[in-house]
Amino acid sequence: PMALPAWLQPRYRKNTYLFIYYLIQFCGHSWIFTNMTVRFFSFGEDSMVDTFYAIGLVMRLCQSISLLELLHIYVGIEPSHLFPRFLQLTERIIILFVVITSQEEVQEKYVVCVLFIFWNLLDMVRYTYSMLSVVGISYTVLTWLSQTLWMPVYPLCVLAEAFAIYQSLPYFESFGTYSTKLPFDLSIYFPYVLKIYLMMLFIGMYYTYSHLYSERRDVLGVFPFKKKK
């Protein structure tokens, strides 16, 4: 039987799809990071207050699209572990959509700008590395950076996320957002839910950090870091 053309082969289609996905994410996060940098040098600290108003829509779009990564892992087109990625993605979705988007007062806090910087730093490197890996291109420095940058930045992300939750608590208490009464004299007081999640955030960080460290050891252990003679 005749062989299928390259563009019809499943592996080619899969790699093409992943390349386009990573490219879209890279462009989105690069636009956010560039926009934030230009705004900061143009307007100074004033730009930090309205960060969410300027780039919040694109940030929410990128994070929403990133949920596709769970599907990629589940169907096997992306070689990664599902649960650690699930933790990382839901962590961001909860902070961005539940904590920040729902409280206008929180959107004006400096922590939102700091959090967006950390998220985008990690994602620009990760998506660049993934995008090139799909087409068989690898750079020693980029591989090392993608497996190392998260070590200082990820804990800072979690601290910023925790601080965002802490700053949001008074507003959830005042406005009663997401707090609701249930039948049989039961009720959900959302600030308590957030406080429980705050503890879970650090437990999840320990698990994710351990997984990423193990992954780093595996990748850098087999990556050929040979010195040129």
JSON list of C-alpha atoms in Angstrom, two decimals:
[
{"chain": "A", "resi": 1, "resn": "PRO", "atom": "CA", "xyz": [0.00, 0.00, 0.00]},
{"chain": "A", "resi": 2, "resn": "MET", "atom": "CA", "xyz": [1.10, 3.55, -0.72]},
{"chain": "A", "resi": 3, "resn": "ALA", "atom": "CA", "xyz": [2.44, 5.53, 2.22]},
{"chain": "A", "resi": 4, "resn": "LEU", "atom": "CA", "xyz": [0.38, 8.52, 3.32]},
{"chain": "A", "resi": 5, "resn": "PRO", "atom": "CA", "xyz": [1.80, 11.97, 2.51]},
{"chain": "A", "resi": 6, "resn": "ALA", "atom": "CA", "xyz": [3.69, 13.53, 5.45]},
{"chain": "A", "resi": 7, "resn": "TRP", "atom": "CA", "xyz": [0.95, 16.09, 6.12]},
{"chain": "A", "resi": 8, "resn": "LEU", "atom": "CA", "xyz": [-1.66, 13.33, 6.50]},
{"chain": "A", "resi": 9, "resn": "GLN", "atom": "CA", "xyz": [0.30, 11.26, 8.97]},
{"chain": "A", "resi": 10, "resn": "PRO", "atom": "CA", "xyz": [-1.12, 11.35, 12.54]},
{"chain": "A", "resi": 11, "resn": "ARG", "atom": "CA", "xyz": [2.21, 12.32, 14.08]},
{"chain": "A", "resi": 12, "resn": "TYR", "atom": "CA", "xyz": [2.58, 15.24, 11.68]},
{"chain": "A", "resi": 13, "resn": "ARG", "atom": "CA", "xyz": [-0.96, 16.45, 12.40]},
{"chain": "A", "resi": 14, "resn": "LYS", "atom": "CA", "xyz": [-0.39, 16.14, 16.15]},
{"chain": "A", "resi": 15, "resn": "ASN", "atom": "CA", "xyz": [2.88, 18.09, 16.03]},
{"chain": "A", "resi": 16, "resn": "THR", "atom": "CA", "xyz": [1.35, 20.75, 13.78]},
{"chain": "A", "resi": 17, "resn": "TYR", "atom": "CA", "xyz": [-1.57, 21.21, 16.19]},
{"chain": "A", "resi": 18, "resn": "LEU", "atom": "CA", "xyz": [0.73, 21.38, 19.24]},
{"chain": "A", "resi": 19, "resn": "PHE", "atom": "CA", "xyz": [3.07, 23.83, 17.50]},
{"chain": "A", "resi": 20, "resn": "ILE", "atom": "CA", "xyz": [0.14, 26.14, 16.67]},
{"chain": "A", "resi": 21, "resn": "TYR", "atom": "CA", "xyz": [-1.21, 25.85, 20.23]},
{"chain": "A", "resi": 22, "resn": "TYR", "atom": "CA", "xyz": [2.19, 26.67, 21.80]},
{"chain": "A", "resi": 23, "resn": "LEU", "atom": "CA", "xyz": [2.70, 29.51, 19.30]},
{"chain": "A", "resi": 24, "resn": "ILE", "atom": "CA", "xyz": [-0.66, 31.08, 20.18]},
{"chain": "A", "resi": 25, "resn": "GLN", "atom": "CA", "xyz": [0.12, 30.85, 23.89]},
{"chain": "A", "resi": 26, "resn": "PHE", "atom": "CA", "xyz": [3.63, 32.24, 23.39]},
{"chain": "A", "resi": 27, "resn": "CYS", "atom": "CA", "xyz": [2.28, 35.19, 21.39]},
{"chain": "A", "resi": 28, "resn": "GLY", "atom": "CA", "xyz": [-0.40, 35.88, 24.01]},
{"chain": "A", "resi": 29, "resn": "HIS", "atom": "CA", "xyz": [1.97, 35.82, 26.98]},
{"chain": "A", "resi": 30, "resn": "SER", "atom": "CA", "xyz": [4.67, 37.74, 25.10]},
{"chain": "A", "resi": 31, "resn": "TRP", "atom": "CA", "xyz": [2.12, 40.44, 24.25]},
{"chain": "A", "resi": 32, "resn": "ILE", "atom": "CA", "xyz": [1.08, 40.67, 27.92]},
{"chain": "A", "resi": 33, "resn": "PHE", "atom": "CA", "xyz": [4.67, 40.85, 29.18]},
{"chain": "A", "resi": 34, "resn": "THR", "atom": "CA", "xyz": [5.70, 43.42, 26.55]},
{"chain": "A", "resi": 35, "resn": "ASN", "atom": "CA", "xyz": [2.60, 45.50, 27.22]},
{"chain": "A", "resi": 36, "resn": "MET", "atom": "CA", "xyz": [3.26, 45.49, 30.98]},
{"chain": "A", "resi": 37, "resn": "THR", "atom": "CA", "xyz": [6.92, 46.43, 30.47]},
{"chain": "A", "resi": 38, "resn": "VAL", "atom": "CA", "xyz": [6.15, 49.32, 28.10]},
{"chain": "A", "resi": 39, "resn": "ARG", "atom": "CA", "xyz": [3.38, 50.60, 30.37]},
{"chain": "A", "resi": 40, "resn": "PHE", "atom": "CA", "xyz": [5.66, 50.51, 33.41]},
{"chain": "A", "resi": 41, "resn": "PHE", "atom": "CA", "xyz": [8.44, 52.48, 31.70]},
{"chain": "A", "resi": 42, "resn": "SER", "atom": "CA", "xyz": [5.85, 54.92, 30.32]},
{"chain": "A", "resi": 43, "resn": "PHE", "atom": "CA", "xyz": [3.70, 55.49, 33.41]},
{"chain": "A", "resi": 44, "resn": "GLY", "atom": "CA", "xyz": [5.76, 54.12, 36.31]},
{"chain": "A", "resi": 45, "resn": "GLU", "atom": "CA", "xyz": [3.90, 52.82, 39.36]},
{"chain": "A", "resi": 46, "resn": "ASP", "atom": "CA", "xyz": [0.61, 54.22, 38.05]},
{"chain": "A", "resi": 47, "resn": "SER", "atom": "CA", "xyz": [0.59, 51.46, 35.42]},
{"chain": "A", "resi": 48, "resn": "MET", "atom": "CA", "xyz": [0.48, 48.79, 38.14]},
{"chain": "A", "resi": 49, "resn": "VAL", "atom": "CA", "xyz": [-2.89, 49.97, 39.44]},
{"chain": "A", "resi": 50, "resn": "ASP", "atom": "CA", "xyz": [-4.76, 49.42, 36.17]},
{"chain": "A", "resi": 51, "resn": "THR", "atom": "CA", "xyz": [-2.84, 46.34, 35.00]},
{"chain": "A", "resi": 52, "resn": "PHE", "atom": "CA", "xyz": [-5.98, 44.21, 35.11]},
{"chain": "A", "resi": 53, "resn": "TYR", "atom": "CA", "xyz": [-8.01, 46.71, 33.09]},
{"chain": "A", "resi": 54, "resn": "ALA", "atom": "CA", "xyz": [-5.33, 46.91, 30.40]},
{"chain": "A", "resi": 55, "resn": "ILE", "atom": "CA", "xyz": [-4.47, 43.22, 29.96]},
{"chain": "A", "resi": 56, "resn": "GLY", "atom": "CA", "xyz": [-6.94, 41.25, 32.08]},
{"chain": "A", "resi": 57, "resn": "LEU", "atom": "CA", "xyz": [-8.99, 40.13, 29.07]},
{"chain": "A", "resi": 58, "resn": "VAL", "atom": "CA", "xyz": [-5.99, 38.66, 27.22]},
{"chain": "A", "resi": 59, "resn": "MET", "atom": "CA", "xyz": [-4.74, 37.07, 30.45]},
{"chain": "A", "resi": 60, "resn": "ARG", "atom": "CA", "xyz": [-8.10, 35.40, 31.05]},
{"chain": "A", "resi": 61, "resn": "LEU", "atom": "CA", "xyz": [-8.21, 34.22, 27.44]},
{"chain": "A", "resi": 62, "resn": "CYS", "atom": "CA", "xyz": [-4.72, 32.65, 27.66]},
{"chain": "A", "resi": 63, "resn": "GLN", "atom": "CA", "xyz": [-5.50, 30.94, 30.96]},
{"chain": "A", "resi": 64, "resn": "SER", "atom": "CA", "xyz": [-8.82, 29.62, 29.64]},
{"chain": "A", "resi": 65, "resn": "ILE", "atom": "CA", "xyz": [-7.15, 28.17, 26.55]},
{"chain": "A", "resi": 66, "resn": "SER", "atom": "CA", "xyz": [-4.49, 26.56, 28.77]},
{"chain": "A", "resi": 67, "resn": "LEU", "atom": "CA", "xyz": [-7.15, 24.17, 30.09]},
{"chain": "A", "resi": 68, "resn": "LEU", "atom": "CA", "xyz": [-6.75, 22.36, 26.77]},
{"chain": "A", "resi": 69, "resn": "GLU", "atom": "CA", "xyz": [-3.45, 21.06, 28.16]},
{"chain": "A", "resi": 70, "resn": "LEU", "atom": "CA", "xyz": [-5.38, 18.73, 30.46]},
{"chain": "A", "resi": 71, "resn": "LEU", "atom": "CA", "xyz": [-7.06, 17.27, 27.38]},
{"chain": "A", "resi": 72, "resn": "HIS", "atom": "CA", "xyz": [-3.68, 17.01, 25.60]},
{"chain": "A", "resi": 73, "resn": "ILE", "atom": "CA", "xyz": [-2.27, 14.96, 28.47]},
{"chain": "A", "resi": 74, "resn": "TYR", "atom": "CA", "xyz": [-5.41, 12.86, 28.86]},
{"chain": "A", "resi": 75, "resn": "VAL", "atom": "CA", "xyz": [-5.51, 11.78, 25.20]},
{"chain": "A", "resi": 76, "resn": "GLY", "atom": "CA", "xyz": [-1.74, 11.28, 25.14]},
{"chain": "A", "resi": 77, "resn": "ILE", "atom": "CA", "xyz": [-0.56, 13.90, 22.65]},
{"chain": "A", "resi": 78, "resn": "GLU", "atom": "CA", "xyz": [1.46, 15.74, 25.31]},
{"chain": "A", "resi": 79, "resn": "PRO", "atom": "CA", "xyz": [3.86, 13.66, 27.44]},
{"chain": "A", "resi": 80, "resn": "SER", "atom": "CA", "xyz": [3.27, 14.93, 30.96]},
{"chain": "A", "resi": 81, "resn": "HIS", "atom": "CA", "xyz": [1.58, 13.98, 34.22]},
{"chain": "A", "resi": 82, "resn": "LEU", "atom": "CA", "xyz": [-2.07, 15.00, 34.54]},
{"chain": "A", "resi": 83, "resn": "PHE", "atom": "CA", "xyz": [-2.44, 15.72, 38.26]},
{"chain": "A", "resi": 84, "resn": "PRO", "atom": "CA", "xyz": [0.50, 18.17, 38.70]},
{"chain": "A", "resi": 85, "resn": "ARG", "atom": "CA", "xyz": [-0.64, 20.11, 35.62]},
{"chain": "A", "resi": 86, "resn": "PHE", "atom": "CA", "xyz": [-4.21, 20.06, 36.93]},
{"chain": "A", "resi": 87, "resn": "LEU", "atom": "CA", "xyz": [-3.01, 21.59, 40.21]},
{"chain": "A", "resi": 88, "resn": "GLN", "atom": "CA", "xyz": [-1.05, 24.32, 38.43]},
{"chain": "A", "resi": 89, "resn": "LEU", "atom": "CA", "xyz": [-3.88, 25.25, 36.09]},
{"chain": "A", "resi": 90, "resn": "THR", "atom": "CA", "xyz": [-6.72, 25.21, 38.63]},
{"chain": "A", "resi": 91, "resn": "GLU", "atom": "CA", "xyz": [-4.55, 27.27, 40.98]},
{"chain": "A", "resi": 92, "resn": "ARG", "atom": "CA", "xyz": [-4.35, 30.05, 38.39]},
{"chain": "A", "resi": 93, "resn": "ILE", "atom": "CA", "xyz": [-7.99, 29.74, 37.30]},
{"chain": "A", "resi": 94, "resn": "ILE", "atom": "CA", "xyz": [-9.22, 30.10, 40.89]},
{"chain": "A", "resi": 95, "resn": "ILE", "atom": "CA", "xyz": [-6.97, 33.09, 41.63]},
{"chain": "A", "resi": 96, "resn": "LEU", "atom": "CA", "xyz": [-7.67, 34.85, 38.34]},
{"chain": "A", "resi": 97, "resn": "PHE", "atom": "CA", "xyz": [-11.40, 34.22, 37.87]},
{"chain": "A", "resi": 98, "resn": "VAL", "atom": "CA", "xyz": [-12.70, 33.68, 41.41]},
{"chain": "A", "resi": 99, "resn": "VAL", "atom": "CA", "xyz": [-10.50, 35.98, 43.51]},
{"chain": "A", "resi": 100, "resn": "ILE", "atom": "CA", "xyz": [-9.38, 38.80, 41.18]},
{"chain": "A", "resi": 101, "resn": "THR", "atom": "CA", "xyz": [-12.08, 39.06, 38.49]},
{"chain": "A", "resi": 102, "resn": "SER", "atom": "CA", "xyz": [-14.96, 38.97, 40.99]},
{"chain": "A", "resi": 103, "resn": "GLN", "atom": "CA", "xyz": [-13.60, 41.78, 43.20]},
{"chain": "A", "resi": 104, "resn": "GLU", "atom": "CA", "xyz": [-13.00, 45.11, 41.48]},
{"chain": "A", "resi": 105, "resn": "GLU", "atom": "CA", "xyz": [-11.11, 46.44, 44.51]},
{"chain": "A", "resi": 106, "resn": "VAL", "atom": "CA", "xyz": [-8.58, 43.59, 44.31]},
{"chain": "A", "resi": 107, "resn": "GLN", "atom": "CA", "xyz": [-7.95, 44.30, 40.62]},
{"chain": "A", "resi": 108, "resn": "GLU", "atom": "CA", "xyz": [-6.29, 47.60, 41.56]},
{"chain": "A", "resi": 109, "resn": "LYS", "atom": "CA", "xyz": [-3.79, 46.02, 43.97]},
{"chain": "A", "resi": 110, "resn": "TYR", "atom": "CA", "xyz": [-0.07, 45.89, 43.13]},
{"chain": "A", "resi": 111, "resn": "VAL", "atom": "CA", "xyz": [-0.07, 42.14, 43.77]},
{"chain": "A", "resi": 112, "resn": "VAL", "atom": "CA", "xyz": [-2.04, 41.58, 40.53]},
{"chain": "A", "resi": 113, "resn": "CYS", "atom": "CA", "xyz": [0.74, 43.18, 38.49]},
{"chain": "A", "resi": 114, "resn": "VAL", "atom": "CA", "xyz": [3.41, 41.16, 40.34]},
{"chain": "A", "resi": 115, "resn": "LEU", "atom": "CA", "xyz": [1.46, 37.95, 39.86]},
{"chain": "A", "resi": 116, "resn": "PHE", "atom": "CA", "xyz": [1.00, 38.57, 36.12]},
{"chain": "A", "resi": 117, "resn": "ILE", "atom": "CA", "xyz": [4.75, 39.20, 35.73]},
{"chain": "A", "resi": 118, "resn": "PHE", "atom": "CA", "xyz": [5.63, 35.90, 37.44]},
{"chain": "A", "resi": 119, "resn": "TRP", "atom": "CA", "xyz": [3.05, 33.90, 35.45]},
{"chain": "A", "resi": 120, "resn": "ASN", "atom": "CA", "xyz": [4.17, 35.35, 32.15]},
{"chain": "A", "resi": 121, "resn": "LEU", "atom": "CA", "xyz": [7.87, 34.88, 32.83]},
{"chain": "A", "resi": 122, "resn": "LEU", "atom": "CA", "xyz": [7.30, 31.16, 33.39]},
{"chain": "A", "resi": 123, "resn": "ASP", "atom": "CA", "xyz": [4.92, 30.76, 30.47]},
{"chain": "A", "resi": 124, "resn": "MET", "atom": "CA", "xyz": [7.03, 32.60, 27.88]},
{"chain": "A", "resi": 125, "resn": "VAL", "atom": "CA", "xyz": [9.98, 30.29, 28.58]},
{"chain": "A", "resi": 126, "resn": "ARG", "atom": "CA", "xyz": [7.84, 27.14, 28.88]},
{"chain": "A", "resi": 127, "resn": "TYR", "atom": "CA", "xyz": [5.92, 27.71, 25.65]},
{"chain": "A", "resi": 128, "resn": "THR", "atom": "CA", "xyz": [9.06, 28.68, 23.72]},
{"chain": "A", "resi": 129, "resn": "TYR", "atom": "CA", "xyz": [10.76, 25.47, 24.85]},
{"chain": "A", "resi": 130, "resn": "SER", "atom": "CA", "xyz": [7.67, 23.34, 24.08]},
{"chain": "A", "resi": 131, "resn": "MET", "atom": "CA", "xyz": [7.13, 24.97, 20.69]},
{"chain": "A", "resi": 132, "resn": "LEU", "atom": "CA", "xyz": [10.70, 24.30, 19.54]},
{"chain": "A", "resi": 133, "resn": "SER", "atom": "CA", "xyz": [10.75, 20.79, 21.04]},
{"chain": "A", "resi": 134, "resn": "VAL", "atom": "CA", "xyz": [7.74, 19.79, 18.91]},
{"chain": "A", "resi": 135, "resn": "VAL", "atom": "CA", "xyz": [9.68, 20.57, 15.72]},
{"chain": "A", "resi": 136, "resn": "GLY", "atom": "CA", "xyz": [12.85, 18.88, 16.98]},
{"chain": "A", "resi": 137, "resn": "ILE", "atom": "CA", "xyz": [14.83, 22.02, 17.85]},
{"chain": "A", "resi": 138, "resn": "SER", "atom": "CA", "xyz": [16.64, 22.18, 21.18]},
{"chain": "A", "resi": 139, "resn": "TYR", "atom": "CA", "xyz": [19.02, 24.70, 22.70]},
{"chain": "A", "resi": 140, "resn": "THR", "atom": "CA", "xyz": [21.05, 23.82, 25.77]},
{"chain": "A", "resi": 141, "resn": "VAL", "atom": "CA", "xyz": [20.50, 27.20, 27.42]},
{"chain": "A", "resi": 142, "resn": "LEU", "atom": "CA", "xyz": [16.75, 27.18, 26.75]},
{"chain": "A", "resi": 143, "resn": "THR", "atom": "CA", "xyz": [16.39, 23.62, 28.06]},
{"chain": "A", "resi": 144, "resn": "TRP", "atom": "CA", "xyz": [18.28, 24.53, 31.23]},
{"chain": "A", "resi": 145, "resn": "LEU", "atom": "CA", "xyz": [16.26, 27.74, 31.66]},
{"chain": "A", "resi": 146, "resn": "SER", "atom": "CA", "xyz": [12.90, 26.00, 31.18]},
{"chain": "A", "resi": 147, "resn": "GLN", "atom": "CA", "xyz": [13.85, 23.41, 33.80]},
{"chain": "A", "resi": 148, "resn": "THR", "atom": "CA", "xyz": [15.37, 25.90, 36.25]},
{"chain": "A", "resi": 149, "resn": "LEU", "atom": "CA", "xyz": [13.49, 29.23, 36.11]},
{"chain": "A", "resi": 150, "resn": "TRP", "atom": "CA", "xyz": [10.50, 27.79, 37.99]},
{"chain": "A", "resi": 151, "resn": "MET", "atom": "CA", "xyz": [12.68, 26.98, 41.04]},
{"chain": "A", "resi": 152, "resn": "PRO", "atom": "CA", "xyz": [12.79, 30.59, 42.34]},
{"chain": "A", "resi": 153, "resn": "VAL", "atom": "CA", "xyz": [9.72, 31.91, 40.47]},
{"chain": "A", "resi": 154, "resn": "TYR", "atom": "CA", "xyz": [7.08, 29.27, 41.26]},
{"chain": "A", "resi": 155, "resn": "PRO", "atom": "CA", "xyz": [7.29, 29.69, 45.08]},
{"chain": "A", "resi": 156, "resn": "LEU", "atom": "CA", "xyz": [7.08, 33.47, 44.54]},
{"chain": "A", "resi": 157, "resn": "CYS", "atom": "CA", "xyz": [3.95, 32.87, 42.42]},
{"chain": "A", "resi": 158, "resn": "VAL", "atom": "CA", "xyz": [2.33, 30.92, 45.24]},
{"chain": "A", "resi": 159, "resn": "LEU", "atom": "CA", "xyz": [3.24, 33.62, 47.79]},
{"chain": "A", "resi": 160, "resn": "ALA", "atom": "CA", "xyz": [1.74, 36.29, 45.51]},
{"chain": "A", "resi": 161, "resn": "GLU", "atom": "CA", "xyz": [-1.40, 34.15, 45.03]},
{"chain": "A", "resi": 162, "resn": "ALA", "atom": "CA", "xyz": [-1.70, 33.70, 48.80]},
{"chain": "A", "resi": 163, "resn": "PHE", "atom": "CA", "xyz": [-1.29, 37.45, 49.31]},
{"chain": "A", "resi": 164, "resn": "ALA", "atom": "CA", "xyz": [-3.98, 38.13, 46.69]},
{"chain": "A", "resi": 165, "resn": "ILE", "atom": "CA", "xyz": [-6.35, 35.83, 48.60]},
{"chain": "A", "resi": 166, "resn": "TYR", "atom": "CA", "xyz": [-5.44, 37.56, 51.88]},
{"chain": "A", "resi": 167, "resn": "GLN", "atom": "CA", "xyz": [-6.14, 41.00, 50.40]},
{"chain": "A", "resi": 168, "resn": "SER", "atom": "CA", "xyz": [-9.45, 39.81, 48.92]},
{"chain": "A", "resi": 169, "resn": "LEU", "atom": "CA", "xyz": [-10.87, 38.42, 52.18]},
{"chain": "A", "resi": 170, "resn": "PRO", "atom": "CA", "xyz": [-12.21, 41.75, 53.56]},
{"chain": "A", "resi": 171, "resn": "TYR", "atom": "CA", "xyz": [-14.11, 42.36, 50.29]},
{"chain": "A", "resi": 172, "resn": "PHE", "atom": "CA", "xyz": [-15.62, 38.87, 50.23]},
{"chain": "A", "resi": 173, "resn": "GLU", "atom": "CA", "xyz": [-16.66, 39.42, 53.86]},
{"chain": "A", "resi": 174, "resn": "SER", "atom": "CA", "xyz": [-18.17, 42.85, 53.15]},
{"chain": "A", "resi": 175, "resn": "PHE", "atom": "CA", "xyz": [-19.98, 42.08, 49.91]},
{"chain": "A", "resi": 176, "resn": "GLY", "atom": "CA", "xyz": [-20.86, 38.43, 50.61]},
{"chain": "A", "resi": 177, "resn": "THR", "atom": "CA", "xyz": [-19.74, 37.36, 47.13]},
{"chain": "A", "resi": 178, "resn": "TYR", "atom": "CA", "xyz": [-20.28, 33.61, 46.57]},
{"chain": "A", "resi": 179, "resn": "SER", "atom": "CA", "xyz": [-21.60, 33.22, 50.13]},
{"chain": "A", "resi": 180, "resn": "THR", "atom": "CA", "xyz": [-25.00, 31.58, 50.01]},
{"chain": "A", "resi": 181, "resn": "LYS", "atom": "CA", "xyz": [-27.66, 30.03, 52.20]},
{"chain": "A", "resi": 182, "resn": "LEU", "atom": "CA", "xyz": [-28.62, 26.41, 51.66]},
{"chain": "A", "resi": 183, "resn": "PRO", "atom": "CA", "xyz": [-31.72, 24.46, 52.74]},
{"chain": "A", "resi": 184, "resn": "PHE", "atom": "CA", "xyz": [-31.96, 23.10, 56.31]},
{"chain": "A", "resi": 185, "resn": "ASP", "atom": "CA", "xyz": [-30.32, 26.18, 57.87]},
{"chain": "A", "resi": 186, "resn": "LEU", "atom": "CA", "xyz": [-27.00, 25.49, 56.18]},
{"chain": "A", "resi": 187, "resn": "SER", "atom": "CA", "xyz": [-24.87, 28.17, 54.54]},
{"chain": "A", "resi": 188, "resn": "ILE", "atom": "CA", "xyz": [-21.61, 28.59, 52.68]},
{"chain": "A", "resi": 189, "resn": "TYR", "atom": "CA", "xyz": [-19.47, 31.46, 53.98]},
{"chain": "A", "resi": 190, "resn": "PHE", "atom": "CA", "xyz": [-17.01, 31.95, 51.14]},
{"chain": "A", "resi": 191, "resn": "PRO", "atom": "CA", "xyz": [-14.18, 33.60, 53.17]},
{"chain": "A", "resi": 192, "resn": "TYR", "atom": "CA", "xyz": [-13.90, 30.30, 55.11]},
{"chain": "A", "resi": 193, "resn": "VAL", "atom": "CA", "xyz": [-13.64, 28.43, 51.80]},
{"chain": "A", "resi": 194, "resn": "LEU", "atom": "CA", "xyz": [-10.82, 30.77, 50.74]},
{"chain": "A", "resi": 195, "resn": "LYS", "atom": "CA", "xyz": [-8.97, 30.26, 54.03]},
{"chain": "A", "resi": 196, "resn": "ILE", "atom": "CA", "xyz": [-9.14, 26.49, 53.57]},
{"chain": "A", "resi": 197, "resn": "TYR", "atom": "CA", "xyz": [-7.93, 26.89, 49.99]},
{"chain": "A", "resi": 198, "resn": "LEU", "atom": "CA", "xyz": [-5.08, 29.06, 51.27]},
{"chain": "A", "resi": 199, "resn": "MET", "atom": "CA", "xyz": [-3.76, 26.10, 53.27]},
{"chain": "A", "resi": 200, "resn": "MET", "atom": "CA", "xyz": [-4.28, 23.74, 50.34]},
{"chain": "A", "resi": 201, "resn": "LEU", "atom": "CA", "xyz": [-2.30, 26.13, 48.13]},
{"chain": "A", "resi": 202, "resn": "PHE", "atom": "CA", "xyz": [0.91, 25.48, 50.07]},
{"chain": "A", "resi": 203, "resn": "ILE", "atom": "CA", "xyz": [0.29, 21.72, 50.26]},
{"chain": "A", "resi": 204, "resn": "GLY", "atom": "CA", "xyz": [-0.20, 21.74, 46.48]},
{"chain": "A", "resi": 205, "resn": "MET", "atom": "CA", "xyz": [2.97, 23.80, 46.06]},
{"chain": "A", "resi": 206, "resn": "TYR", "atom": "CA", "xyz": [5.01, 21.16, 47.88]},
{"chain": "A", "resi": 207, "resn": "TYR", "atom": "CA", "xyz": [3.61, 18.39, 45.67]},
{"chain": "A", "resi": 208, "resn": "THR", "atom": "CA", "xyz": [4.07, 20.37, 42.43]},
{"chain": "A", "resi": 209, "resn": "TYR", "atom": "CA", "xyz": [7.57, 21.51, 43.40]},
{"chain": "A", "resi": 210, "resn": "SER", "atom": "CA", "xyz": [8.60, 17.90, 44.12]},
{"chain": "A", "resi": 211, "resn": "HIS", "atom": "CA", "xyz": [7.21, 16.75, 40.77]},
{"chain": "A", "resi": 212, "resn": "LEU", "atom": "CA", "xyz": [8.91, 19.57, 38.81]},
{"chain": "A", "resi": 213, "resn": "TYR", "atom": "CA", "xyz": [12.20, 18.90, 40.57]},
{"chain": "A", "resi": 214, "resn": "SER", "atom": "CA", "xyz": [11.99, 15.20, 39.67]},
{"chain": "A", "resi": 215, "resn": "GLU", "atom": "CA", "xyz": [11.16, 16.14, 36.07]},
{"chain": "A", "resi": 216, "resn": "ARG", "atom": "CA", "xyz": [14.11, 18.56, 35.96]},
{"chain": "A", "resi": 217, "resn": "ARG", "atom": "CA", "xyz": [16.47, 15.85, 37.18]},
{"chain": "A", "resi": 218, "resn": "ASP", "atom": "CA", "xyz": [15.23, 13.45, 34.49]},
{"chain": "A", "resi": 219, "resn": "VAL", "atom": "CA", "xyz": [15.47, 15.99, 31.64]},
{"chain": "A", "resi": 220, "resn": "LEU", "atom": "CA", "xyz": [18.83, 17.50, 32.56]},
{"chain": "A", "resi": 221, "resn": "GLY", "atom": "CA", "xyz": [20.19, 14.06, 33.44]},
{"chain": "A", "resi": 222, "resn": "VAL", "atom": "CA", "xyz": [19.74, 12.81, 29.88]},
{"chain": "A", "resi": 223, "resn": "PHE", "atom": "CA", "xyz": [20.37, 16.10, 28.10]},
{"chain": "A", "resi": 224, "resn": "PRO", "atom": "CA", "xyz": [23.85, 16.22, 26.55]},
{"chain": "A", "resi": 225, "resn": "PHE", "atom": "CA", "xyz": [25.64, 19.10, 28.23]},
{"chain": "A", "resi": 226, "resn": "LYS", "atom": "CA", "xyz": [29.00, 18.48, 26.61]},
{"chain": "A", "resi": 227, "resn": "LYS", "atom": "CA", "xyz": [31.66, 21.11, 26.57]},
{"chain": "A", "resi": 228, "resn": "LYS", "atom": "CA", "xyz": [33.06, 21.96, 23.17]},
{"chain": "A", "resi": 229, "resn": "LYS", "atom": "CA", "xyz": [36.76, 21.29, 22.78]}
]
